PDB file of C-alpha atoms in Angstrom:
ATOM      1  CA  MET A   1      21.095  24.503 207.099  1.00 95.00           C
ATOM      2  CA  LYS A   2      18.589  26.609 204.531  1.00 96.00           C
ATOM      3  CA  MET A   3      15.705  28.664 206.443  1.00 97.00           C
ATOM      4  CA  LYS A   4      13.323  30.433 203.971  1.00 97.00           C
ATOM      5  CA  VAL A   5      12.525  34.358 205.608  1.00 96.00           C
ATOM      6  CA  ASN A   6      10.186  36.536 203.553  1.00 97.00           C
ATOM      7  CA  GLY A   7      10.752  34.540 200.314  1.00 96.00           C
ATOM      8  CA  LEU A   8      14.876  34.624 201.142  1.00 98.00           C
ATOM      9  CA  ASP A   9      17.380  31.599 201.566  1.00 98.00           C
ATOM     10  CA  TYR A  10      19.763  32.328 204.767  1.00 98.00           C
ATOM     11  CA  HIS A  11      22.154  29.727 205.267  1.00 98.00           C
ATOM     12  CA  VAL A  12      22.312  29.118 208.926  1.00 98.00           C
ATOM     13  CA  GLU A  13      24.485  26.826 211.265  1.00 98.00           C
ATOM     14  CA  VAL A  14      23.456  25.473 214.463  1.00 98.00           C
ATOM     15  CA  ARG A  15      25.667  24.017 217.732  1.00 97.00           C
ATOM     16  CA  ASN A  16      25.542  23.173 221.149  1.00 96.00           C
ATOM     17  CA  GLU A  17      21.472  22.452 220.495  1.00 94.00           C
ATOM     18  CA  ASP A  18      20.215  21.656 223.936  1.00 94.00           C
ATOM     19  CA  GLN A  19      22.585  24.246 225.808  1.00 95.00           C
ATOM     20  CA  SER A  20      21.578  27.333 226.763  1.00 94.00           C
ATOM     21  CA  PRO A  21      21.639  30.438 226.927  1.00 96.00           C
ATOM     22  CA  SER A  22      21.792  30.873 222.660  1.00 97.00           C
ATOM     23  CA  ILE A  23      24.489  33.301 221.440  1.00 98.00           C
ATOM     24  CA  VAL A  24      23.963  34.684 218.114  1.00 98.00           C
ATOM     25  CA  PHE A  25      27.398  35.612 216.043  1.00 98.00           C
ATOM     26  CA  LEU A  26      26.619  38.038 213.143  1.00 98.00           C
ATOM     27  CA  HIS A  27      29.861  38.490 210.543  1.00 98.00           C
ATOM     28  CA  GLY A  28      31.768  41.164 209.119  1.00 98.00           C
ATOM     29  CA  PHE A  29      31.621  42.502 205.248  1.00 98.00           C
ATOM     30  CA  THR A  30      33.352  39.811 203.041  1.00 97.00           C
ATOM     31  CA  GLY A  31      33.008  36.888 205.990  1.00 97.00           C
ATOM     32  CA  SER A  32      29.934  34.372 206.777  1.00 98.00           C
ATOM     33  CA  THR A  33      29.286  31.948 209.112  1.00 98.00           C
ATOM     34  CA  GLN A  34      33.233  30.536 208.178  1.00 96.00           C
ATOM     35  CA  THR A  35      34.767  33.356 210.178  1.00 97.00           C
ATOM     36  CA  TRP A  36      32.881  32.158 213.200  1.00 98.00           C
ATOM     37  CA  ARG A  37      33.605  28.402 213.579  1.00 95.00           C
ATOM     38  CA  LYS A  38      36.795  28.836 216.064  1.00 95.00           C
ATOM     39  CA  ILE A  39      35.174  31.176 218.401  1.00 97.00           C
ATOM     40  CA  ALA A  40      32.018  28.735 218.739  1.00 97.00           C
ATOM     41  CA  ASP A  41      34.138  25.589 219.341  1.00 97.00           C
ATOM     42  CA  LYS A  42      36.014  27.469 222.250  1.00 97.00           C
ATOM     43  CA  LEU A  43      32.413  27.759 223.527  1.00 97.00           C
ATOM     44  CA  PRO A  44      30.453  24.317 224.120  1.00 97.00           C
ATOM     45  CA  ASP A  45      28.453  25.708 227.101  1.00 96.00           C
ATOM     46  CA  TYR A  46      26.487  27.281 224.735  1.00 97.00           C
ATOM     47  CA  LYS A  47      23.843  27.250 222.467  1.00 97.00           C
ATOM     48  CA  ILE A  48      25.226  28.685 218.992  1.00 98.00           C
ATOM     49  CA  VAL A  49      23.459  30.382 215.952  1.00 98.00           C
ATOM     50  CA  LEU A  50      25.465  31.664 212.588  1.00 98.00           C
ATOM     51  CA  VAL A  51      23.785  33.373 210.247  1.00 98.00           C
ATOM     52  CA  ASP A  52      25.212  34.398 206.619  1.00 98.00           C
ATOM     53  CA  LEU A  53      23.951  37.979 206.258  1.00 98.00           C
ATOM     54  CA  LEU A  54      22.202  38.765 202.712  1.00 98.00           C
ATOM     55  CA  GLY A  55      24.765  38.964 199.820  1.00 98.00           C
ATOM     56  CA  HIS A  56      27.158  37.121 202.008  1.00 98.00           C
ATOM     57  CA  GLY A  57      28.572  33.024 202.086  1.00 98.00           C
ATOM     58  CA  LYS A  58      25.135  30.453 201.179  1.00 98.00           C
ATOM     59  CA  THR A  59      22.801  33.081 201.983  1.00 98.00           C
ATOM     60  CA  ALA A  60      20.508  34.811 199.161  1.00 98.00           C
ATOM     61  CA  ILE A  61      21.986  37.784 197.241  1.00 98.00           C
ATOM     62  CA  PRO A  62      18.698  39.588 195.788  1.00 98.00           C
ATOM     63  CA  GLU A  63      19.298  41.738 192.367  1.00 97.00           C
ATOM     64  CA  ASP A  64      17.912  44.947 193.957  1.00 97.00           C
ATOM     65  CA  ALA A  65      20.046  47.072 196.000  1.00 97.00           C
ATOM     66  CA  SER A  66      17.047  48.503 197.765  1.00 97.00           C
ATOM     67  CA  ARG A  67      16.744  44.941 199.358  1.00 98.00           C
ATOM     68  CA  TYR A  68      19.558  44.990 201.090  1.00 98.00           C
ATOM     69  CA  VAL A  69      18.426  48.269 204.075  1.00 98.00           C
ATOM     70  CA  MET A  70      19.600  47.853 207.292  1.00 98.00           C
ATOM     71  CA  GLU A  71      15.647  47.659 208.518  1.00 97.00           C
ATOM     72  CA  LEU A  72      14.251  45.071 206.017  1.00 98.00           C
ATOM     73  CA  GLN A  73      17.838  43.062 207.028  1.00 98.00           C
ATOM     74  CA  VAL A  74      17.120  42.958 210.683  1.00 98.00           C
ATOM     75  CA  ARG A  75      13.113  42.024 209.874  1.00 98.00           C
ATOM     76  CA  ASP A  76      14.756  38.889 208.309  1.00 98.00           C
ATOM     77  CA  LEU A  77      16.671  38.278 211.116  1.00 98.00           C
ATOM     78  CA  ASN A  78      14.282  38.766 213.476  1.00 98.00           C
ATOM     79  CA  SER A  79      11.937  36.654 211.467  1.00 97.00           C
ATOM     80  CA  LEU A  80      14.657  33.925 211.512  1.00 98.00           C
ATOM     81  CA  LEU A  81      15.412  33.938 215.501  1.00 98.00           C
ATOM     82  CA  MET A  82      11.730  33.190 215.725  1.00 97.00           C
ATOM     83  CA  GLU A  83      11.721  30.733 213.698  1.00 97.00           C
ATOM     84  CA  LEU A  84      14.348  28.804 215.295  1.00 97.00           C
ATOM     85  CA  GLY A  85      12.349  29.279 218.715  1.00 96.00           C
ATOM     86  CA  LEU A  86      14.799  31.645 219.944  1.00 96.00           C
ATOM     87  CA  LYS A  87      12.856  33.816 222.497  1.00 91.00           C
ATOM     88  CA  GLU A  88      15.616  35.377 224.023  1.00 95.00           C
ATOM     89  CA  PHE A  89      19.449  35.418 223.195  1.00 98.00           C
ATOM     90  CA  ILE A  90      22.904  37.278 223.234  1.00 98.00           C
ATOM     91  CA  LEU A  91      23.869  39.076 219.870  1.00 98.00           C
ATOM     92  CA  VAL A  92      27.641  38.800 218.807  1.00 98.00           C
ATOM     93  CA  GLY A  93      28.107  41.469 216.201  1.00 98.00           C
ATOM     94  CA  TYR A  94      31.355  42.578 214.038  1.00 98.00           C
ATOM     95  CA  SER A  95      32.044  45.657 212.571  1.00 98.00           C
ATOM     96  CA  MET A  96      28.951  45.241 209.527  1.00 98.00           C
ATOM     97  CA  GLY A  97      27.277  42.781 212.187  1.00 98.00           C
ATOM     98  CA  GLY A  98      27.975  44.906 214.894  1.00 98.00           C
ATOM     99  CA  ARG A  99      26.589  47.745 212.708  1.00 98.00           C
ATOM    100  CA  THR A 100      23.434  45.521 211.894  1.00 98.00           C
ATOM    101  CA  ALA A 101      23.391  44.091 215.561  1.00 98.00           C
ATOM    102  CA  LEU A 102      23.105  47.627 217.306  1.00 97.00           C
ATOM    103  CA  ALA A 103      19.882  48.260 214.276  1.00 97.00           C
ATOM    104  CA  TYR A 104      18.514  44.605 215.721  1.00 98.00           C
ATOM    105  CA  SER A 105      18.922  45.772 219.386  1.00 97.00           C
ATOM    106  CA  ALA A 106      17.460  48.879 219.044  1.00 95.00           C
ATOM    107  CA  ALA A 107      14.397  47.654 217.182  1.00 96.00           C
ATOM    108  CA  TYR A 108      14.005  44.640 218.907  1.00 95.00           C
ATOM    109  CA  PRO A 109      15.568  45.825 222.597  1.00 93.00           C
ATOM    110  CA  GLU A 110      12.854  42.955 224.669  1.00 93.00           C
ATOM    111  CA  ARG A 111      14.820  40.060 223.096  1.00 94.00           C
ATOM    112  CA  LEU A 112      18.145  40.454 224.118  1.00 96.00           C
ATOM    113  CA  GLN A 113      19.950  38.870 227.376  1.00 97.00           C
ATOM    114  CA  ALA A 114      23.046  40.958 226.449  1.00 97.00           C
ATOM    115  CA  LEU A 115      25.125  42.336 223.032  1.00 98.00           C
ATOM    116  CA  VAL A 116      28.651  42.853 222.326  1.00 98.00           C
ATOM    117  CA  LEU A 117      30.510  44.633 220.138  1.00 98.00           C
ATOM    118  CA  GLU A 118      33.205  43.563 218.565  1.00 98.00           C
ATOM    119  CA  SER A 119      34.884  46.976 216.360  1.00 98.00           C
ATOM    120  CA  ALA A 120      31.538  48.423 215.597  1.00 98.00           C
ATOM    121  CA  SER A 121      29.787  51.714 215.461  1.00 97.00           C
ATOM    122  CA  PRO A 122      25.833  53.298 215.960  1.00 97.00           C
ATOM    123  CA  GLY A 123      26.731  54.811 212.077  1.00 96.00           C
ATOM    124  CA  LEU A 124      27.372  58.114 211.336  1.00 96.00           C
ATOM    125  CA  LYS A 125      26.511  61.142 212.744  1.00 93.00           C
ATOM    126  CA  THR A 126      25.569  63.787 210.193  1.00 95.00           C
ATOM    127  CA  ALA A 127      23.719  63.673 206.947  1.00 94.00           C
ATOM    128  CA  GLU A 128      26.744  65.225 205.541  1.00 96.00           C
ATOM    129  CA  GLU A 129      29.594  62.597 206.589  1.00 96.00           C
ATOM    130  CA  ARG A 130      26.677  59.737 205.326  1.00 96.00           C
ATOM    131  CA  LEU A 131      26.181  61.327 201.995  1.00 96.00           C
ATOM    132  CA  GLU A 132      30.532  61.499 201.498  1.00 97.00           C
ATOM    133  CA  ARG A 133      30.433  57.697 203.225  1.00 96.00           C
ATOM    134  CA  GLN A 134      27.669  56.644 200.131  1.00 96.00           C
ATOM    135  CA  GLN A 135      29.469  57.937 197.339  1.00 97.00           C
ATOM    136  CA  ARG A 136      32.700  55.875 198.244  1.00 96.00           C
ATOM    137  CA  ASP A 137      30.419  53.162 198.861  1.00 96.00           C
ATOM    138  CA  SER A 138      28.677  53.471 195.809  1.00 96.00           C
ATOM    139  CA  GLU A 139      32.032  54.312 193.714  1.00 97.00           C
ATOM    140  CA  LEU A 140      34.042  50.777 195.806  1.00 97.00           C
ATOM    141  CA  ALA A 141      30.668  48.835 194.734  1.00 97.00           C
ATOM    142  CA  LEU A 142      30.829  50.199 190.822  1.00 97.00           C
ATOM    143  CA  LYS A 143      34.719  48.409 190.666  1.00 97.00           C
ATOM    144  CA  ILE A 144      34.070  45.171 192.848  1.00 97.00           C
ATOM    145  CA  LEU A 145      31.047  44.755 189.866  1.00 97.00           C
ATOM    146  CA  ALA A 146      33.762  45.879 187.254  1.00 98.00           C
ATOM    147  CA  ASN A 147      36.847  44.166 188.244  1.00 97.00           C
ATOM    148  CA  GLY A 148      35.595  40.980 190.049  1.00 96.00           C
ATOM    149  CA  MET A 149      36.153  39.443 193.905  1.00 97.00           C
ATOM    150  CA  PRO A 150      40.471  38.701 193.333  1.00 97.00           C
ATOM    151  CA  SER A 151      40.847  42.625 192.092  1.00 96.00           C
ATOM    152  CA  PHE A 152      39.060  43.634 195.221  1.00 97.00           C
ATOM    153  CA  VAL A 153      40.042  41.098 197.727  1.00 96.00           C
ATOM    154  CA  GLU A 154      43.839  42.399 196.938  1.00 95.00           C
ATOM    155  CA  LYS A 155      42.849  46.277 197.375  1.00 95.00           C
ATOM    156  CA  TRP A 156      40.733  45.472 200.567  1.00 96.00           C
ATOM    157  CA  GLU A 157      43.026  43.071 202.078  1.00 94.00           C
ATOM    158  CA  ASN A 158      45.925  45.818 201.979  1.00 94.00           C
ATOM    159  CA  ILE A 159      43.779  48.766 203.721  1.00 93.00           C
ATOM    160  CA  PRO A 160      45.158  50.137 206.872  1.00 93.00           C
ATOM    161  CA  LEU A 161      42.877  48.523 208.644  1.00 92.00           C
ATOM    162  CA  PHE A 162      43.759  45.122 208.270  1.00 95.00           C
ATOM    163  CA  ASP A 163      47.640  46.238 208.485  1.00 94.00           C
ATOM    164  CA  SER A 164      48.004  43.745 211.406  1.00 94.00           C
ATOM    165  CA  GLN A 165      46.774  40.397 209.944  1.00 94.00           C
ATOM    166  CA  LYS A 166      49.995  40.393 207.740  1.00 93.00           C
ATOM    167  CA  LYS A 167      51.808  39.305 210.984  1.00 93.00           C
ATOM    168  CA  LEU A 168      49.218  36.429 211.280  1.00 93.00           C
ATOM    169  CA  PRO A 169      50.691  32.711 210.182  1.00 95.00           C
ATOM    170  CA  LYS A 170      50.506  31.999 206.415  1.00 95.00           C
ATOM    171  CA  GLU A 171      47.172  29.522 206.758  1.00 95.00           C
ATOM    172  CA  ILE A 172      45.184  31.951 208.601  1.00 94.00           C
ATOM    173  CA  LYS A 173      45.675  34.216 206.093  1.00 94.00           C
ATOM    174  CA  GLU A 174      45.028  31.659 203.613  1.00 96.00           C
ATOM    175  CA  GLU A 175      42.194  31.297 205.439  1.00 94.00           C
ATOM    176  CA  ILE A 176      41.211  34.819 205.342  1.00 95.00           C
ATOM    177  CA  LYS A 177      41.636  34.993 201.456  1.00 96.00           C
ATOM    178  CA  LYS A 178      39.861  31.988 200.765  1.00 96.00           C
ATOM    179  CA  GLU A 179      36.792  33.323 202.275  1.00 96.00           C
ATOM    180  CA  ARG A 180      37.092  36.733 201.005  1.00 97.00           C
ATOM    181  CA  LEU A 181      37.496  35.415 197.151  1.00 97.00           C
ATOM    182  CA  SER A 182      34.181  33.298 197.756  1.00 97.00           C
ATOM    183  CA  GLN A 183      31.881  35.919 198.136  1.00 98.00           C
ATOM    184  CA  GLN A 184      29.806  37.337 194.934  1.00 98.00           C
ATOM    185  CA  PRO A 185      30.844  40.160 193.430  1.00 98.00           C
ATOM    186  CA  LEU A 186      26.697  41.662 193.054  1.00 98.00           C
ATOM    187  CA  GLY A 187      26.063  40.701 196.727  1.00 98.00           C
ATOM    188  CA  LEU A 188      29.400  42.619 198.003  1.00 98.00           C
ATOM    189  CA  ALA A 189      27.963  45.739 195.833  1.00 98.00           C
ATOM    190  CA  ASN A 190      24.660  45.277 197.323  1.00 98.00           C
ATOM    191  CA  SER A 191      25.296  44.900 200.669  1.00 98.00           C
ATOM    192  CA  LEU A 192      27.328  48.367 199.719  1.00 97.00           C
ATOM    193  CA  ILE A 193      24.944  50.438 198.561  1.00 97.00           C
ATOM    194  CA  GLY A 194      22.262  49.048 200.336  1.00 97.00           C
ATOM    195  CA  MET A 195      23.479  48.216 204.038  1.00 97.00           C
ATOM    196  CA  GLY A 196      26.730  50.570 204.452  1.00 96.00           C
ATOM    197  CA  THR A 197      27.498  52.719 206.845  1.00 96.00           C
ATOM    198  CA  GLY A 198      26.373  55.998 204.194  1.00 95.00           C
ATOM    199  CA  SER A 199      23.710  54.344 203.990  1.00 96.00           C
ATOM    200  CA  GLN A 200      22.409  53.084 207.477  1.00 96.00           C
ATOM    201  CA  PRO A 201      20.622  55.209 210.165  1.00 95.00           C
ATOM    202  CA  SER A 202      22.140  56.403 212.653  1.00 96.00           C
ATOM    203  CA  TYR A 203      21.693  54.843 215.965  1.00 97.00           C
ATOM    204  CA  TRP A 204      23.918  56.931 218.197  1.00 96.00           C
ATOM    205  CA  ASN A 205      20.623  58.501 219.934  1.00 95.00           C
ATOM    206  CA  GLN A 206      18.906  55.078 220.518  1.00 94.00           C
ATOM    207  CA  LEU A 207      22.248  53.422 222.588  1.00 96.00           C
ATOM    208  CA  ARG A 208      20.193  54.384 225.876  1.00 93.00           C
ATOM    209  CA  GLY A 209      16.950  52.755 225.744  1.00 92.00           C
ATOM    210  CA  ILE A 210      19.952  49.408 224.980  1.00 94.00           C
ATOM    211  CA  ARG A 211      18.363  48.118 228.256  1.00 93.00           C
ATOM    212  CA  VAL A 212      21.249  44.993 228.354  1.00 95.00           C
ATOM    213  CA  PRO A 213      24.819  44.304 229.726  1.00 97.00           C
ATOM    214  CA  VAL A 214      27.181  45.713 226.757  1.00 98.00           C
ATOM    215  CA  LEU A 215      30.836  44.928 226.103  1.00 98.00           C
ATOM    216  CA  LEU A 216      32.672  46.375 223.545  1.00 98.00           C
ATOM    217  CA  ILE A 217      35.635  44.580 222.399  1.00 98.00           C
ATOM    218  CA  THR A 218      38.560  46.331 219.938  1.00 98.00           C
ATOM    219  CA  GLY A 219      42.442  46.402 219.327  1.00 98.00           C
ATOM    220  CA  SER A 220      44.243  48.036 220.841  1.00 97.00           C
ATOM    221  CA  LEU A 221      45.984  48.919 217.144  1.00 97.00           C
ATOM    222  CA  ASP A 222      42.653  50.306 215.964  1.00 97.00           C
ATOM    223  CA  LEU A 223      42.330  53.558 217.347  1.00 97.00           C
ATOM    224  CA  LYS A 224      39.384  54.542 215.423  1.00 96.00           C
ATOM    225  CA  PHE A 225      37.282  51.747 216.683  1.00 97.00           C
ATOM    226  CA  GLN A 226      38.886  52.469 220.148  1.00 97.00           C
ATOM    227  CA  GLY A 227      37.506  55.668 220.267  1.00 98.00           C
ATOM    228  CA  ILE A 228      34.498  55.073 219.435  1.00 98.00           C
ATOM    229  CA  ALA A 229      33.862  52.473 221.678  1.00 98.00           C
ATOM    230  CA  ASP A 230      34.954  55.171 224.438  1.00 98.00           C
ATOM    231  CA  GLU A 231      32.154  57.193 223.213  1.00 97.00           C
ATOM    232  CA  MET A 232      29.300  54.632 223.059  1.00 98.00           C
ATOM    233  CA  LYS A 233      30.223  53.641 226.752  1.00 97.00           C
ATOM    234  CA  MET A 234      29.420  57.137 228.014  1.00 96.00           C
ATOM    235  CA  ALA A 235      26.014  56.407 226.196  1.00 95.00           C
ATOM    236  CA  PHE A 236      24.827  52.830 227.037  1.00 96.00           C
ATOM    237  CA  TRP A 237      22.848  52.220 229.929  1.00 92.00           C
ATOM    238  CA  GLN A 238      25.554  49.635 231.063  1.00 94.00           C
ATOM    239  CA  ALA A 239      28.520  48.861 229.324  1.00 97.00           C
ATOM    240  CA  GLU A 240      31.922  47.476 229.503  1.00 97.00           C
ATOM    241  CA  HIS A 241      34.750  48.535 227.302  1.00 98.00           C
ATOM    242  CA  GLN A 242      37.945  45.929 226.800  1.00 98.00           C
ATOM    243  CA  ILE A 243      40.785  46.353 224.450  1.00 98.00           C
ATOM    244  CA  VAL A 244      43.031  43.633 223.144  1.00 98.00           C
ATOM    245  CA  ASP A 245      46.659  43.843 221.434  1.00 97.00           C
ATOM    246  CA  ALA A 246      45.389  43.486 218.391  1.00 97.00           C
ATOM    247  CA  GLY A 247      43.963  44.485 215.440  1.00 97.00           C
ATOM    248  CA  HIS A 248      40.216  45.765 213.747  1.00 97.00           C
ATOM    249  CA  ALA A 249      38.880  41.562 213.655  1.00 97.00           C
ATOM    250  CA  ILE A 250      40.311  40.303 217.393  1.00 98.00           C
ATOM    251  CA  HIS A 251      38.276  37.085 217.046  1.00 98.00           C
ATOM    252  CA  VAL A 252      40.397  36.421 213.779  1.00 97.00           C
ATOM    253  CA  GLU A 253      43.982  37.605 215.651  1.00 97.00           C
ATOM    254  CA  LYS A 254      43.159  36.163 219.299  1.00 97.00           C
ATOM    255  CA  PRO A 255      40.326  33.656 218.821  1.00 97.00           C
ATOM    256  CA  ALA A 256      41.111  32.125 222.070  1.00 97.00           C
ATOM    257  CA  GLU A 257      41.208  35.410 223.984  1.00 98.00           C
ATOM    258  CA  PHE A 258      38.488  36.911 221.980  1.00 98.00           C
ATOM    259  CA  ALA A 259      35.964  33.660 223.271  1.00 98.00           C
ATOM    260  CA  THR A 260      37.508  33.691 227.178  1.00 98.00           C
ATOM    261  CA  ILE A 261      36.750  37.677 226.972  1.00 98.00           C
ATOM    262  CA  VAL A 262      32.891  37.140 225.804  1.00 98.00           C
ATOM    263  CA  ASP A 263      32.398  33.597 227.993  1.00 97.00           C
ATOM    264  CA  GLU A 264      33.485  35.387 231.551  1.00 97.00           C
ATOM    265  CA  TYR A 265      31.878  38.997 230.747  1.00 97.00           C
ATOM    266  CA  LEU A 266      28.181  36.457 229.991  1.00 97.00           C
ATOM    267  CA  ARG A 267      29.021  34.236 232.943  1.00 96.00           C
ATOM    268  CA  LEU A 268      29.417  37.612 235.152  1.00 95.00           C
ATOM    269  CA  ASN A 269      26.458  39.974 233.373  1.00 93.00           C
ATOM    270  CA  ILE A 270      23.201  37.671 232.368  1.00 85.00           C
ATOM    271  CA  GLN A 271      20.819  36.516 234.602  1.00 61.00           C
ATOM    272  CA  GLY A 272      20.425  32.500 233.535  1.00 53.00           C
ATOM    273  CA  GLY A 273      24.421  32.607 232.730  1.00 53.00           C
ATOM    274  CA  LYS A 274      27.155  30.302 233.405  1.00 54.00           C
ATOM    275  CA  SER A 275      28.228  29.806 237.171  1.00 48.00           C
TER     276      SER A 275
END
């Protein structure tokens, strides 16, 4: 369904409306609500809310990249969840969606029951790192605009981060490619410029203030994000790190295992969780 918040249309899917507690899922770069549907099917005891973030899926694509900055994305998300009547919920984010989930948690910690971060980062620690990443993201954004989606997707699916996805069944790989190709060049380019890792604030110093249970999930083949998760675990008030035999996108490569890990963690760690 479409919901207008702060002047922009957001695409939202809600499942199991009569269930409780609620889980809100945020996808990664080039993703959409589509990426979570298999996970949602495996969590029938929870109310499920899937959101297309700015520039992705069926959500609005503002022409001005400054409208995509993380602070405004988080403000939109909060307005959206308030309109849906969600006073408290579990927030799950993958990669870019994980960065967004962390930003939301830092801004509105009182709204969360728990936080689940899959292959996510609080951002880059130094101004030098952020500037270098901004430049790389800007170059990639220009390439996307100049060359279009097929050229970009061909290169994107062949970066080392996604090597493990090449072993997936053909029909799964085709689903992933179709979702990526369905995106719009302007939406992805502006997302990179506005809320890319180099543009967003660093949230490392705010992790201690997130006083809810945190589950960190990474793939055994994704050593970079394993290391980030290990460091984050030490900074959070209460966190657990689970490693799955997979690459960067665990929910895509091992959906049943991912859903089981999330379900079992929530049953044990949130008040009012399933018994």
